[in-house]
Short mmCIF file of C-alpha atoms and ligand atoms in Angstrom, two decimals:
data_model
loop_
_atom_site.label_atom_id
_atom_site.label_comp_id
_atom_site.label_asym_id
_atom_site.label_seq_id
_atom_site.Cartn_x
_atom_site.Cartn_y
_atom_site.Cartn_z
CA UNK F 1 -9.07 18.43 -6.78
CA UNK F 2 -8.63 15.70 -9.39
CA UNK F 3 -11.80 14.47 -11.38
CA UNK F 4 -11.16 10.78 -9.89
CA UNK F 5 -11.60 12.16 -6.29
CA UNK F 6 -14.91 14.13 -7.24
CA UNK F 7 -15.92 10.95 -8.62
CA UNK F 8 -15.28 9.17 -5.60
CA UNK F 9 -16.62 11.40 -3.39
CA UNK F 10 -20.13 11.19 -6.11
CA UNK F 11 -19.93 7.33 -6.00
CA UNK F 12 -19.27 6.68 -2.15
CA UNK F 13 -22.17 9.31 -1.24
CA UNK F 14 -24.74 7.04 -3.02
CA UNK F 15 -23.26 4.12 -1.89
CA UNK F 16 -25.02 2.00 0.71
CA UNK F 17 -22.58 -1.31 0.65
CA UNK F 18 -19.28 -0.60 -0.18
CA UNK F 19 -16.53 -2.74 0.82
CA UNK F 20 -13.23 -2.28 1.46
CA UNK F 21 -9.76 -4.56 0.32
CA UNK F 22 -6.90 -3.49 2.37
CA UNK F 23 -3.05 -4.95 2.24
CA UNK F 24 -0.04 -3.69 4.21
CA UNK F 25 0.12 -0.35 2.52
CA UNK F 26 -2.78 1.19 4.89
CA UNK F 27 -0.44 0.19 8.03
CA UNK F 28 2.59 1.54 7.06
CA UNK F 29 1.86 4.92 8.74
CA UNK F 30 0.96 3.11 11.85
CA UNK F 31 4.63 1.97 11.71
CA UNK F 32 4.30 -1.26 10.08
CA UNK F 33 6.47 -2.14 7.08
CA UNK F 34 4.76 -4.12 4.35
CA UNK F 35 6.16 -6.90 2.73
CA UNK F 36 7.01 -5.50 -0.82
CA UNK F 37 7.98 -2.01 -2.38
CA UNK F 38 10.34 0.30 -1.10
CA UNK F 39 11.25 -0.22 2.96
CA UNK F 40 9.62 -3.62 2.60
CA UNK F 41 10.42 -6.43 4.67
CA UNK F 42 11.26 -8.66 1.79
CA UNK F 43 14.01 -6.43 0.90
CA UNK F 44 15.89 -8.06 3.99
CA UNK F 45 14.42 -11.52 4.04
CA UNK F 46 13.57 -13.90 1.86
CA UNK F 47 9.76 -15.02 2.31
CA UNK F 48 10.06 -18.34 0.87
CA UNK F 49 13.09 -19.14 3.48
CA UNK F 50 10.84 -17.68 6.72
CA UNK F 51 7.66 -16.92 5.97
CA UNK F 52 6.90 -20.73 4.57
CA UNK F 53 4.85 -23.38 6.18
CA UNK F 54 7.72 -25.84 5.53
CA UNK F 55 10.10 -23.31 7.01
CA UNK F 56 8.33 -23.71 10.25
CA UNK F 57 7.80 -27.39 10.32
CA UNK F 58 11.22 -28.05 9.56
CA UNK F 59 13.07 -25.24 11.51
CA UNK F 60 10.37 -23.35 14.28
CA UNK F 61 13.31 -21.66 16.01
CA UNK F 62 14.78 -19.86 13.29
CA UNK F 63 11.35 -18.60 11.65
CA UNK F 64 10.64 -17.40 15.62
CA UNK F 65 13.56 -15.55 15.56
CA UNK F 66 13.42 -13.88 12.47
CA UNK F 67 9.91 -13.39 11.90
CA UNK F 68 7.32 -13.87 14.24
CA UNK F 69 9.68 -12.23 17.16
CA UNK F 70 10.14 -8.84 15.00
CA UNK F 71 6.38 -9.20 13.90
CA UNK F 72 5.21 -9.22 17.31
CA UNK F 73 7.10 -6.14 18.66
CA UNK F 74 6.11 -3.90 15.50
CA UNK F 75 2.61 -4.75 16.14
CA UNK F 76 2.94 -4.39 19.62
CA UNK F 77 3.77 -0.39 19.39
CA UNK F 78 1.03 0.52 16.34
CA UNK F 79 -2.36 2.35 16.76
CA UNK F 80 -4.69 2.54 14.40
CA UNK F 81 -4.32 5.96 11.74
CA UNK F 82 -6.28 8.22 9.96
CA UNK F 83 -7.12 5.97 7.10
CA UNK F 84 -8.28 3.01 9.62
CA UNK F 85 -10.31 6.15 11.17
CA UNK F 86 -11.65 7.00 7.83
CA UNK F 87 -12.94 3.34 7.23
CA UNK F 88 -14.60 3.53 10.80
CA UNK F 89 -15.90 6.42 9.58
CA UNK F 90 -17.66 5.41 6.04
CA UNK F 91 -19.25 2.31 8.33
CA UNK F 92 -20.69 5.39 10.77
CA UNK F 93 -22.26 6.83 7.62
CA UNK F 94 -23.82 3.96 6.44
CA UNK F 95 -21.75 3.53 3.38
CA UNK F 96 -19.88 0.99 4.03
CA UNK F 97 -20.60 -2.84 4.88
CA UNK F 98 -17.66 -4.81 5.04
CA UNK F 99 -13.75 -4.66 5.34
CA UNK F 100 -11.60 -7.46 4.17
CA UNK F 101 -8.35 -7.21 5.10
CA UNK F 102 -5.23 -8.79 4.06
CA UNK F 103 -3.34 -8.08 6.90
CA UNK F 104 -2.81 -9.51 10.66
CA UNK F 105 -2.54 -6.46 13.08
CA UNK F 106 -6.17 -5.92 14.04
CA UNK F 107 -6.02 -2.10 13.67
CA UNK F 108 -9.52 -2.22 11.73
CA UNK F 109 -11.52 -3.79 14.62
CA UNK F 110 -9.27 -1.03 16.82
CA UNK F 111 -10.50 1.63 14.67
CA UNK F 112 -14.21 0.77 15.10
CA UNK F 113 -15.10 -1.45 12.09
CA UNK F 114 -17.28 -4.47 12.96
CA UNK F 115 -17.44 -6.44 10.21
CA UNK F 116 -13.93 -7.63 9.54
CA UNK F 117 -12.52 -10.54 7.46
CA UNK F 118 -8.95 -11.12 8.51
CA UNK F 119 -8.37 -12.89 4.77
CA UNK F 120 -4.87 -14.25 6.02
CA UNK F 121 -5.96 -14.45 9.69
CA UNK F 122 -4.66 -12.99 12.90
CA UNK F 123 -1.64 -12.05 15.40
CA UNK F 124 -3.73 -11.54 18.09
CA UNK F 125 -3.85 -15.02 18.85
CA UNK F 126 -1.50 -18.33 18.63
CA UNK F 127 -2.11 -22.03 18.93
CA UNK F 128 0.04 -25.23 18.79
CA UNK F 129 0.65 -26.47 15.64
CA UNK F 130 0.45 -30.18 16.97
CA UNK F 131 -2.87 -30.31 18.90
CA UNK F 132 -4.65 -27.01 17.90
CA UNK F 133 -4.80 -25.32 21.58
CA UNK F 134 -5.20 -21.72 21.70
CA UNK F 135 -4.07 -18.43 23.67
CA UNK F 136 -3.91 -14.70 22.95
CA UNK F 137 -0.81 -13.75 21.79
CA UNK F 138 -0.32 -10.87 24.49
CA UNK F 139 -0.50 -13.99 27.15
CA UNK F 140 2.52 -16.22 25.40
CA UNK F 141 5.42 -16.72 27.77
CA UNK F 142 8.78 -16.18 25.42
CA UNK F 143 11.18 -17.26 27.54
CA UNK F 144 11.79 -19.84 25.50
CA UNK F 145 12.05 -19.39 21.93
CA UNK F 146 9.89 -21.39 20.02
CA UNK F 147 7.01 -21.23 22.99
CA UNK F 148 6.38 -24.77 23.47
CA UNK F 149 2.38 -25.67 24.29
CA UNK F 150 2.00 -28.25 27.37
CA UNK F 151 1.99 -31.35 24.50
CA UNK F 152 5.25 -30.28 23.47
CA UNK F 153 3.81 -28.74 20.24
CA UNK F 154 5.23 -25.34 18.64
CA UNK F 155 2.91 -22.26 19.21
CA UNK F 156 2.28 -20.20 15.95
CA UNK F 157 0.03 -17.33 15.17
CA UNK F 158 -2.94 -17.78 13.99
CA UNK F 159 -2.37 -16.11 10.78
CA UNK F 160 -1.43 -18.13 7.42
CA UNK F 161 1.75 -18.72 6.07
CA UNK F 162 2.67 -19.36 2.58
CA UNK F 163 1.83 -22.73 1.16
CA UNK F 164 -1.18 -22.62 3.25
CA UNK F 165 -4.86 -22.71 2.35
CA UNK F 166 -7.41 -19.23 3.02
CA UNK F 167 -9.66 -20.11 5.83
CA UNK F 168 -12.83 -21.29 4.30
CA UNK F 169 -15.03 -19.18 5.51
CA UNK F 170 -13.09 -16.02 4.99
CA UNK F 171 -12.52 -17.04 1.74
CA UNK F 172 -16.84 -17.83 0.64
CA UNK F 173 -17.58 -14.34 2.91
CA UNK F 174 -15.39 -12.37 1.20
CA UNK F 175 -16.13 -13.98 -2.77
CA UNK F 176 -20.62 -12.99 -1.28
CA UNK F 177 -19.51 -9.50 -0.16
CA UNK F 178 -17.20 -8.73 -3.46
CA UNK F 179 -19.92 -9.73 -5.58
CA UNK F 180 -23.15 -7.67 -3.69
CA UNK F 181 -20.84 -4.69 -2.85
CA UNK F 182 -21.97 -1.43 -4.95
CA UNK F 183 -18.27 0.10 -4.65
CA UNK F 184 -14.96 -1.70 -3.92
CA UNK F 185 -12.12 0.45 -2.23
CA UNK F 186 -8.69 -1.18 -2.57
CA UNK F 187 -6.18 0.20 -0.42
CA UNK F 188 -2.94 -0.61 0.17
CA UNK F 189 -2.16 -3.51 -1.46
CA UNK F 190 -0.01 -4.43 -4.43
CA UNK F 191 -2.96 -7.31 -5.33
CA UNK F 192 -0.16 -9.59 -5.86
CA UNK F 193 -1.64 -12.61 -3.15
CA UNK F 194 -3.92 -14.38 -4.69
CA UNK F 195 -7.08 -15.37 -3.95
CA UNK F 196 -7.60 -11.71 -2.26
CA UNK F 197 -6.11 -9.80 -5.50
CA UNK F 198 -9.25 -11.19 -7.12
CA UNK F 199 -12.06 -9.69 -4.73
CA UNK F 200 -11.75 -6.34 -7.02
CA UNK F 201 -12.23 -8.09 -10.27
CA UNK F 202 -15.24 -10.20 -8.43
CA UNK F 203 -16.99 -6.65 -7.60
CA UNK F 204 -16.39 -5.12 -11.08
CA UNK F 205 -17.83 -8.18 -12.34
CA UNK F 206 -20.90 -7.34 -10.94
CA UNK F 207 -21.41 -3.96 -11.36
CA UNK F 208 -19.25 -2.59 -8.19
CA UNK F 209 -17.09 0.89 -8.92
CA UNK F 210 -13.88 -0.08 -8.03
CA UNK F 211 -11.70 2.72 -6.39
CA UNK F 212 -8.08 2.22 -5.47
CA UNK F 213 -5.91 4.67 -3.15
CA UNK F 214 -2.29 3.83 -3.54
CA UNK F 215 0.81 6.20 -3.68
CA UNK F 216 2.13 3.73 -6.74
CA UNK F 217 0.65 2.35 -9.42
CA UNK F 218 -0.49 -1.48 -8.84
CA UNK F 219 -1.26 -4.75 -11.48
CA UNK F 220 -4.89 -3.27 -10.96
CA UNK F 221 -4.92 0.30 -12.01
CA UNK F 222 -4.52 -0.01 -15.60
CA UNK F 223 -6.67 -2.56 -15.65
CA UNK F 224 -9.92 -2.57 -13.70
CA UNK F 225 -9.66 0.49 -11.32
CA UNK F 226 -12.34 3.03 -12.41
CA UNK F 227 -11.20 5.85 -10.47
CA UNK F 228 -7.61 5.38 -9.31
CA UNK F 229 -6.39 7.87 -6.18
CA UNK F 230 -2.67 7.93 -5.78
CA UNK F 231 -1.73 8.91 -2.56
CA UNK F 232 -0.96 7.98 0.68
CA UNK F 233 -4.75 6.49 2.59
CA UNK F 234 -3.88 8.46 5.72
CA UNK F 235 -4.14 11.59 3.36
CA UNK F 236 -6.65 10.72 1.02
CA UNK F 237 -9.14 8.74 3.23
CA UNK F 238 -9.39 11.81 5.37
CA UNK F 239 -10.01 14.00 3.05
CA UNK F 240 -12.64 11.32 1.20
CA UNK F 241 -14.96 11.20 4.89
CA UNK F 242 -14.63 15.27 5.25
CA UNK F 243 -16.13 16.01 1.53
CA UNK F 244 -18.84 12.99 1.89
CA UNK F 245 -19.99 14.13 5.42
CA UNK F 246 -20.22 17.88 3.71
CA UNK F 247 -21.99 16.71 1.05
CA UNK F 248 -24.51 14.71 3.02
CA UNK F 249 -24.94 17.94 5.51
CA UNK F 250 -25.80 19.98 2.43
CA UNK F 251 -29.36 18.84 1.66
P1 NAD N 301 2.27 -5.50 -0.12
O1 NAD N 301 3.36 -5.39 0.89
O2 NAD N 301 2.43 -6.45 -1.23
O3 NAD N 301 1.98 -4.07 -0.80
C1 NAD N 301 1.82 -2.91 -0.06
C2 NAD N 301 1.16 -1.86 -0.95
O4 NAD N 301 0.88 -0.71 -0.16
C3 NAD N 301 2.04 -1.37 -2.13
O5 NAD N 301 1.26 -1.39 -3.32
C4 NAD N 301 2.39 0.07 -1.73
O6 NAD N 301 2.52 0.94 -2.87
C5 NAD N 301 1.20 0.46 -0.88
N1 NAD N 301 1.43 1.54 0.09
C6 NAD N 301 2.58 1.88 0.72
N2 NAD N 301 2.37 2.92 1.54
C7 NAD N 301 1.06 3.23 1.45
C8 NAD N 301 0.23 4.22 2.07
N3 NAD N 301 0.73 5.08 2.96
N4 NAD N 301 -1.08 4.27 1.73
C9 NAD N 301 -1.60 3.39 0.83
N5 NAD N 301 -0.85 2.44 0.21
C10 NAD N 301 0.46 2.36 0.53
O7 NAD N 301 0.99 -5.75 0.71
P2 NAD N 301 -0.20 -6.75 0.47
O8 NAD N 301 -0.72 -6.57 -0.91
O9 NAD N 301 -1.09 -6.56 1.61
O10 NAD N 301 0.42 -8.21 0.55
C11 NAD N 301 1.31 -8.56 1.56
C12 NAD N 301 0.90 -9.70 2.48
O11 NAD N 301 1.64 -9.49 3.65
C13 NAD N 301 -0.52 -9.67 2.90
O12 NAD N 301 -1.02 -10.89 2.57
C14 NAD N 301 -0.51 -9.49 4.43
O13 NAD N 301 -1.08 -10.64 5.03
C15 NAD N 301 0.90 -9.50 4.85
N6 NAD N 301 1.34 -8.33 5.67
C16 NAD N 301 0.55 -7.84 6.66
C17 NAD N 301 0.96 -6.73 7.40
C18 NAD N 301 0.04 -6.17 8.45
O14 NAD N 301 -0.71 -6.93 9.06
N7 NAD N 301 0.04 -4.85 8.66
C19 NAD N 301 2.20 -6.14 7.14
C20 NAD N 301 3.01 -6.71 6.14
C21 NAD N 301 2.55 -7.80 5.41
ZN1 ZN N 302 -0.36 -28.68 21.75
#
């Protein structure tokens, strides 16, 4: 076992309020391709052309029917997976606090984690982009592509597009939480978004050890991750939980 896990496995046993950053990366073995890297859905579309607030506004039909249609039945078919599980898990032990999350598929609430900020918001539900009304996703009637709300509005999910603004208060939870947290695990992402690729240097700034489990290198390894973990999470989170809870059995 490398030195970096043993370290992590040292540092996450004391830990009492460790957060967690997660992107795309800790979804993609529950089926869900993330946006950059190899596989990645931006190797077949360009983001700025769908994934674009003014994309929407100016033509809903088209970013329906490349996007949010595909989104919606890849989410529809994923379960949560062992790294989700091993997140559930750390909260179970008391180590850690608070997951932010990046992404829009709800597999960390699934998993059992209670204290989730969806950073970029959520698929579960939609509302119109005219008058604000609301409904769960799983209740949208797509028989007509866009879904039309009864004012005539577009329905959209509630997560953010590009060009759009972090809800507030995900945005001031997440900056508290980043900067009390005693370790900060960043998994799965590239920390190419901004603001979220800046939670890890807000925790390092104040004291936090900052671990990162990624198979590749990201803009953050070199830089401020103390103990980097390559690897896949479903592998390494696992493994992480099974030596803490051994540790913590062994008085
Ligand atoms: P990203 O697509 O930019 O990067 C994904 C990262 O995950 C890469 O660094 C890659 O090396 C890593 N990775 C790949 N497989 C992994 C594995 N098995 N274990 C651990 N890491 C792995 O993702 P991002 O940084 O989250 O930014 C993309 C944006 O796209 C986010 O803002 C998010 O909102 C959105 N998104 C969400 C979902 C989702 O909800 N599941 C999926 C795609 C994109
Ligand atoms: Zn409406």
């Amino acid at each position: 076992m490398s030195d970096s896990f043993e370290n992590a496995v040292n540092v996450l046993t004391q830990a009492k309020k460790a957060v967690a950053l997660t992107g795309a990366g800790i979804s993609v073995e529950s089926g869900i391709p993330p946006f950059r890297g190899k596989g990645g859905l931006w190797e077949k579309i360009d983001p700025m052309k769908y994934a674009h607030i003014d994309a929407f506004l100016e033509d809903p039909k088209t970013v329906w029917d490349v996007l949010i249609k595909n989104m919606k039945t890849v989410l529809d078919k994923a379960h949560p997976n062992a790294a989700h599980t091993g997140l559930a898990d750390l909260e179970q032990l008391g180590i850690l606090q608070t997951v932010i999350t990046q992404n829009v598929d709800g597999l960390h609430q699934r998993a059992g984690n209670r204290d989730v900020i969806e950073f970029h918001g959520s698929f579960a539900r939609m509302h119109c982009q005219s008058c604000d009304w609301a409904i769960e996703t799983a209740q949208v009637d797509l028989s007509e592509i866009p879904p039309r709300c009864g004012c005539g509005g577009f329905l959209r999910p509630d997560c953010i597009f590009f060009g759009e603004l972090i809800p507030h208060e995900a945005l001031f939870r997440s900056q508290q939480v980043s900067a009390a947290c005693d370790v900060m695990l960043v998994i799965g992402t590239s920390a190419t978004v901004q603001p979220a690729a800046s939670m890890p240097f807000i925790a390092r700034d104040n004291g936090a050890v900052v671990i990162e489990i990624n198979p590749e290198p990201t803009s953050l390894t070199q830089r401020i991750s103390h103990l980097p973990l390559m690897g896949a999470a479903g592998t390494i989170l696992p493994r992480l939980v099974g030596t803490i809870r051994q540790r913590l059995a062994t008085p």
